[in-house]
Amino acid sequence: MWRRIFSRGDKAFEIPAADSPLFERIDWERLPRHVAIIMDGNGRWAKGQGLLRTAGHTAGVKTLKNILKTAIGLKLDALTVYAFSTENWKRPATEVDFLMGLFSEYLKKELMEMHEDNVRIHFIGRIGELSPGLMRQMHEAEELMQGNTGVKFNVAVNYGGQDELLRAVRSLAREAAEGKVAPEAIDAALIESHLDTAGNLPVDLVIRTSGDERLSNFLLWQSAYAEFYFTPINWPEFTPEDFVTAMIDFAGRDRRFGGLTNQ
Ligand code: IPE
Ligand code: IPE
Ligand code: MG
């Protein structure tokens, strides 16, 4: 399943399922630069298999690894994934604890390979409210990869778009109260520089698996002009081919940004 292909630039990458005929159809000039994924449907997949919801999360981790590899091969600029929302604390403590344990395990297991793949990991959300152990692991991973120049891999944990905007507004208000910034000087660029995703390009494409068609508080500001791709496939069954299918679909979109088509 793992094959070597040539992608943008002159470097070869190992990417999953690169021998699929689908890859021939990629328009390298029209790939999204920043893709965001709402990895949904782990629980429904598990139920369908007669398994516990937690087994769905474990299966979902494998999908994430394959999709990150594919994003590296496609030389995307950034991949941002929704792993845990500010609303997900409403779930039973056993599921929450299981998820936190899974994040920690994933980091431990995948850290060096991501680093070798030149990935630059960054965590977005209220990281300060996680357990000290997990927080330390996240900071260490960020530090290890901070000089890397490949795919920016943003993992949203305890993240909410409204919460992110609220924190940005508070910090700007503080700066204004301290006389560091004039209210008239607050513009879109300044707001962006106060978001957790500062330094990233706007989101070009949001993918949501499992059939629900909503944002669930993900990247509200950053997705202002994103294209949306919804698929009924549950996250544990979402393959690199499905990811490439979304890329091909995106390449056919007419992005007008409020203007007129350039034809
Ligand atoms: C997404 O799968 C993973 C997280 C939210 C952590 P779900 O757990 O939401 O799966 P469904 O939506 O219940 O099937
Ligand atoms: C969104 O999925 C959050 C993540 C994928 C981490 P949810 O399953 O929590 O979203 P809702 O509750 O269906 O909107
Ligand atoms: Mg869900």
Short mmCIF file of C-alpha atoms and ligand atoms in Angstrom, two decimals:
data_model
loop_
_atom_site.label_atom_id
_atom_site.label_comp_id
_atom_site.label_asym_id
_atom_site.label_seq_id
_atom_site.Cartn_x
_atom_site.Cartn_y
_atom_site.Cartn_z
CA MET A 1 0.00 0.00 0.00
CA TRP A 2 2.95 2.34 0.61
CA ARG A 3 4.51 3.57 -2.59
CA ARG A 4 6.97 6.24 -3.57
CA ILE A 5 5.70 9.05 -5.77
CA PHE A 6 7.03 12.35 -6.95
CA SER A 7 5.19 15.39 -5.82
CA ARG A 8 5.53 19.14 -6.02
CA GLY A 9 9.18 20.10 -6.02
CA ASP A 10 11.80 17.49 -6.73
CA LYS A 11 11.60 15.34 -3.64
CA ALA A 12 10.16 11.86 -3.48
CA PHE A 13 7.83 10.90 -0.66
CA GLU A 14 6.45 7.67 0.65
CA ILE A 15 2.74 8.14 0.71
CA PRO A 16 -0.06 5.69 1.40
CA ALA A 17 -1.90 4.25 -1.60
CA ALA A 18 0.08 6.34 -4.06
CA ASP A 19 -0.36 3.59 -6.62
CA SER A 20 -4.08 4.30 -6.80
CA PRO A 21 -5.16 5.65 -10.21
CA LEU A 22 -6.77 8.52 -8.28
CA PHE A 23 -3.36 10.07 -7.75
CA GLU A 24 -3.00 10.55 -11.51
CA ARG A 25 -5.94 12.91 -11.34
CA ILE A 26 -4.43 15.30 -8.80
CA ASP A 27 -4.09 18.82 -10.10
CA TRP A 28 -0.91 19.86 -8.29
CA GLU A 29 -1.47 23.50 -9.13
CA ARG A 30 -4.90 23.55 -7.50
CA LEU A 31 -4.31 21.78 -4.22
CA PRO A 32 -5.54 23.46 -1.06
CA ARG A 33 -2.72 24.88 1.05
CA HIS A 34 -4.44 24.59 4.43
CA VAL A 35 -6.82 21.69 5.08
CA ALA A 36 -8.83 21.36 8.30
CA ILE A 37 -10.49 18.09 9.29
CA ILE A 38 -13.33 17.42 11.71
CA MET A 39 -12.54 13.79 12.47
CA ASP A 40 -16.05 12.60 13.30
CA GLY A 41 -17.86 9.28 13.52
CA ASN A 42 -15.57 7.16 15.70
CA GLY A 43 -18.44 6.23 18.01
CA ARG A 44 -20.84 5.39 15.19
CA TRP A 45 -18.23 3.26 13.47
CA ALA A 46 -17.56 1.34 16.68
CA LYS A 47 -21.28 0.78 17.26
CA GLY A 48 -21.64 -0.59 13.75
CA GLN A 49 -18.87 -3.08 14.50
CA GLY A 50 -20.42 -4.07 17.84
CA LEU A 51 -17.50 -2.48 19.69
CA LEU A 52 -17.18 0.08 22.47
CA ARG A 53 -16.95 3.76 21.48
CA THR A 54 -13.36 3.81 22.73
CA ALA A 55 -12.40 1.20 20.13
CA GLY A 56 -13.56 3.71 17.54
CA HIS A 57 -11.14 6.31 18.88
CA THR A 58 -8.27 3.82 18.78
CA ALA A 59 -9.11 2.99 15.17
CA GLY A 60 -9.30 6.71 14.38
CA VAL A 61 -5.69 7.21 15.41
CA LYS A 62 -4.53 4.93 12.59
CA THR A 63 -6.52 6.98 10.11
CA LEU A 64 -4.87 10.16 11.35
CA LYS A 65 -1.41 8.72 10.80
CA ASN A 66 -2.24 7.77 7.20
CA ILE A 67 -3.83 11.13 6.43
CA LEU A 68 -0.89 13.05 7.89
CA LYS A 69 1.46 10.96 5.72
CA THR A 70 -0.65 11.79 2.69
CA ALA A 71 -0.66 15.50 3.55
CA ILE A 72 3.15 15.33 3.72
CA GLY A 73 3.32 13.64 0.33
CA LEU A 74 0.99 16.25 -1.16
CA LYS A 75 3.19 18.94 0.40
CA LEU A 76 0.26 20.76 1.94
CA ASP A 77 1.26 23.82 3.88
CA ALA A 78 -0.90 23.01 6.90
CA LEU A 79 -3.19 20.29 8.24
CA THR A 80 -5.35 21.21 11.23
CA VAL A 81 -7.33 18.45 12.93
CA TYR A 82 -10.09 18.62 15.51
CA ALA A 83 -9.26 16.09 18.23
CA PHE A 84 -11.23 17.37 21.23
CA SER A 85 -13.59 20.33 21.49
CA THR A 86 -14.36 22.59 24.43
CA GLU A 87 -17.80 20.91 24.35
CA ASN A 88 -16.45 17.35 24.48
CA TRP A 89 -16.05 17.59 28.29
CA LYS A 90 -19.79 16.85 28.39
CA ARG A 91 -19.01 13.21 27.57
CA PRO A 92 -18.67 10.53 30.28
CA ALA A 93 -15.43 10.84 32.24
CA THR A 94 -14.36 7.37 31.14
CA GLU A 95 -14.44 8.42 27.46
CA VAL A 96 -12.70 11.74 28.18
CA ASP A 97 -9.95 9.98 30.14
CA PHE A 98 -9.55 7.42 27.39
CA LEU A 99 -9.14 10.15 24.79
CA MET A 100 -6.55 12.03 26.86
CA GLY A 101 -4.62 8.78 27.30
CA LEU A 102 -4.78 8.18 23.56
CA PHE A 103 -3.34 11.64 22.78
CA SER A 104 -0.47 10.96 25.13
CA GLU A 105 0.17 7.53 23.60
CA TYR A 106 0.01 8.90 20.05
CA LEU A 107 2.56 11.56 20.89
CA LYS A 108 4.91 9.08 22.47
CA LYS A 109 4.63 6.64 19.59
CA GLU A 110 4.66 9.00 16.63
CA LEU A 111 6.93 11.79 17.87
CA MET A 112 10.20 10.75 16.22
CA GLU A 113 8.63 9.70 12.93
CA MET A 114 6.81 13.03 12.64
CA HIS A 115 10.08 14.80 13.39
CA GLU A 116 11.90 12.76 10.72
CA ASP A 117 9.11 13.67 8.30
CA ASN A 118 9.94 17.35 8.95
CA VAL A 119 6.47 17.94 10.42
CA ARG A 120 6.00 20.97 12.65
CA ILE A 121 3.44 20.13 15.32
CA HIS A 122 1.47 22.76 17.20
CA PHE A 123 -1.40 22.39 19.65
CA ILE A 124 -4.29 24.83 19.57
CA GLY A 125 -6.95 25.34 22.20
CA ARG A 126 -6.95 25.72 25.99
CA ILE A 127 -3.92 23.51 26.48
CA GLY A 128 -3.36 24.95 29.97
CA GLU A 129 -6.40 23.06 31.27
CA LEU A 130 -5.07 19.61 30.37
CA SER A 131 -3.18 17.35 32.76
CA PRO A 132 0.37 18.51 33.58
CA GLY A 133 1.81 15.32 32.07
CA LEU A 134 0.04 15.71 28.73
CA MET A 135 0.84 19.42 28.66
CA ARG A 136 4.53 18.70 29.16
CA GLN A 137 4.51 16.15 26.34
CA MET A 138 2.83 18.66 24.04
CA HIS A 139 5.35 21.38 24.82
CA GLU A 140 8.25 19.00 24.33
CA ALA A 141 6.87 17.90 20.96
CA GLU A 142 6.41 21.51 19.86
CA GLU A 143 9.92 22.38 20.94
CA LEU A 144 11.46 19.38 19.22
CA MET A 145 9.83 20.24 15.90
CA GLN A 146 9.85 24.01 16.04
CA GLY A 147 12.66 24.30 13.48
CA ASN A 148 11.00 21.94 10.98
CA THR A 149 9.93 23.32 7.64
CA GLY A 150 7.44 20.72 6.36
CA VAL A 151 3.71 20.41 6.98
CA LYS A 152 2.37 22.50 9.84
CA PHE A 153 0.35 19.97 11.82
CA ASN A 154 -2.04 21.75 14.16
CA VAL A 155 -3.89 19.56 16.62
CA ALA A 156 -6.93 21.11 18.27
CA VAL A 157 -7.35 19.80 21.82
CA ASN A 158 -9.78 21.49 24.21
CA TYR A 159 -10.37 23.84 21.31
CA GLY A 160 -13.42 25.97 20.52
CA GLY A 161 -13.56 28.67 17.86
CA GLN A 162 -15.60 30.97 20.08
CA ASP A 163 -13.27 30.40 22.99
CA GLU A 164 -10.25 31.20 20.79
CA LEU A 165 -11.87 34.47 19.65
CA LEU A 166 -12.81 35.31 23.21
CA ARG A 167 -9.22 34.85 24.36
CA ALA A 168 -7.96 36.97 21.45
CA VAL A 169 -10.45 39.75 22.25
CA ARG A 170 -9.44 39.71 25.90
CA SER A 171 -5.77 39.94 25.14
CA LEU A 172 -6.33 42.78 22.65
CA ALA A 173 -8.51 44.61 25.20
CA ARG A 174 -5.73 44.21 27.75
CA GLU A 175 -3.18 45.67 25.32
CA ALA A 176 -5.54 48.54 24.54
CA ALA A 177 -6.13 49.25 28.24
CA GLU A 178 -2.38 49.30 28.79
CA GLY A 179 -1.99 51.77 25.93
CA LYS A 180 0.03 49.30 23.83
CA VAL A 181 -2.42 49.32 20.94
CA ALA A 182 -4.88 51.97 19.74
CA PRO A 183 -8.42 50.64 19.20
CA GLU A 184 -8.34 52.09 15.65
CA ALA A 185 -5.23 50.03 14.95
CA ILE A 186 -7.07 46.74 15.51
CA ASP A 187 -7.51 45.17 12.08
CA ALA A 188 -7.97 41.66 10.68
CA ALA A 189 -4.22 40.99 10.65
CA LEU A 190 -3.88 41.97 14.29
CA ILE A 191 -6.78 39.73 15.28
CA GLU A 192 -5.23 36.84 13.33
CA SER A 193 -1.93 37.34 15.10
CA HIS A 194 -3.76 36.82 18.41
CA LEU A 195 -5.41 33.54 17.38
CA ASP A 196 -3.97 30.12 18.22
CA THR A 197 -3.35 29.60 14.49
CA ALA A 198 -1.20 32.75 14.10
CA GLY A 199 1.28 32.24 11.28
CA ASN A 200 -0.98 29.87 9.31
CA LEU A 201 -2.65 30.62 6.00
CA PRO A 202 -6.46 30.83 5.98
CA VAL A 203 -8.24 27.47 5.75
CA ASP A 204 -8.93 26.51 2.12
CA LEU A 205 -10.86 23.31 2.75
CA VAL A 206 -12.78 21.89 5.71
CA ILE A 207 -13.47 18.16 5.57
CA ARG A 208 -16.00 16.56 7.93
CA THR A 209 -16.50 12.83 8.01
CA SER A 210 -19.51 10.77 9.15
CA GLY A 211 -22.33 12.69 7.49
CA ASP A 212 -22.98 15.56 9.88
CA GLU A 213 -22.80 18.91 8.15
CA ARG A 214 -21.82 21.50 10.74
CA LEU A 215 -18.73 23.27 12.05
CA SER A 216 -19.23 22.35 15.73
CA ASN A 217 -17.26 25.44 16.80
CA PHE A 218 -14.17 24.66 14.69
CA LEU A 219 -11.98 27.44 13.21
CA LEU A 220 -14.77 30.01 12.95
CA TRP A 221 -12.56 32.92 11.88
CA GLN A 222 -10.11 30.90 9.79
CA SER A 223 -12.83 29.18 7.72
CA ALA A 224 -14.47 32.42 6.59
CA TYR A 225 -13.87 31.55 2.92
CA ALA A 226 -13.15 27.84 3.16
CA GLU A 227 -14.72 25.28 0.86
CA PHE A 228 -16.57 22.47 2.63
CA TYR A 229 -16.39 18.77 1.88
CA PHE A 230 -18.75 16.42 3.68
CA THR A 231 -18.58 12.66 3.38
CA PRO A 232 -20.74 9.95 5.02
CA ILE A 233 -17.64 7.83 5.66
CA ASN A 234 -16.83 7.48 9.37
CA TRP A 235 -13.36 8.64 10.40
CA PRO A 236 -11.92 5.15 11.14
CA GLU A 237 -12.73 4.15 7.54
CA PHE A 238 -11.57 7.36 5.86
CA THR A 239 -8.63 6.41 3.60
CA PRO A 240 -5.86 8.30 1.80
CA GLU A 241 -7.88 7.69 -1.38
CA ASP A 242 -10.87 9.42 0.21
CA PHE A 243 -8.58 12.31 1.16
CA VAL A 244 -7.31 12.57 -2.40
CA THR A 245 -10.90 12.45 -3.65
CA ALA A 246 -11.57 15.55 -1.52
CA MET A 247 -8.50 17.23 -3.09
CA ILE A 248 -9.79 16.47 -6.58
CA ASP A 249 -13.22 17.82 -5.66
CA PHE A 250 -11.62 20.98 -4.26
CA ALA A 251 -9.65 21.54 -7.47
CA GLY A 252 -12.98 21.80 -9.32
CA ARG A 253 -14.45 24.48 -7.06
CA ASP A 254 -14.90 28.00 -8.32
CA ARG A 255 -13.59 30.19 -5.52
CA ARG A 256 -14.80 33.72 -6.07
CA PHE A 257 -14.14 35.38 -2.72
CA GLY A 258 -17.04 37.73 -3.37
CA GLY A 259 -15.75 38.70 -6.80
CA LEU A 260 -16.60 37.29 -10.21
CA THR A 261 -15.31 34.20 -11.93
CA ASN A 262 -12.10 34.85 -13.81
CA GLN A 263 -13.28 33.49 -17.18
C1 IPE B 1 -15.08 12.05 16.83
O1 IPE B 1 -15.90 10.91 16.90
C2 IPE B 1 -13.99 12.05 17.86
C3 IPE B 1 -14.19 13.01 18.94
C4 IPE B 1 -15.14 13.87 19.05
C5 IPE B 1 -13.18 12.97 19.99
P1 IPE B 1 -17.16 10.87 17.85
O2 IPE B 1 -16.74 10.33 19.18
O3 IPE B 1 -17.81 12.20 17.91
O4 IPE B 1 -18.07 9.82 17.10
P2 IPE B 1 -19.64 9.92 16.90
O5 IPE B 1 -19.93 11.25 16.31
O6 IPE B 1 -20.26 9.75 18.26
O7 IPE B 1 -19.94 8.78 16.00
C1 IPE B 2 -16.64 17.68 16.78
O1 IPE B 2 -17.30 16.47 16.83
C2 IPE B 2 -15.41 17.64 17.63
C3 IPE B 2 -14.37 16.72 17.19
C4 IPE B 2 -14.36 16.01 16.09
C5 IPE B 2 -13.23 16.62 18.07
P1 IPE B 2 -18.51 16.21 17.84
O2 IPE B 2 -18.95 14.82 17.59
O3 IPE B 2 -18.13 16.55 19.22
O4 IPE B 2 -19.59 17.27 17.32
P2 IPE B 2 -21.16 17.34 17.53
O5 IPE B 2 -21.41 17.22 19.00
O6 IPE B 2 -21.76 16.21 16.77
O7 IPE B 2 -21.53 18.66 16.95
MG MG B 3 -19.26 13.09 16.80
#
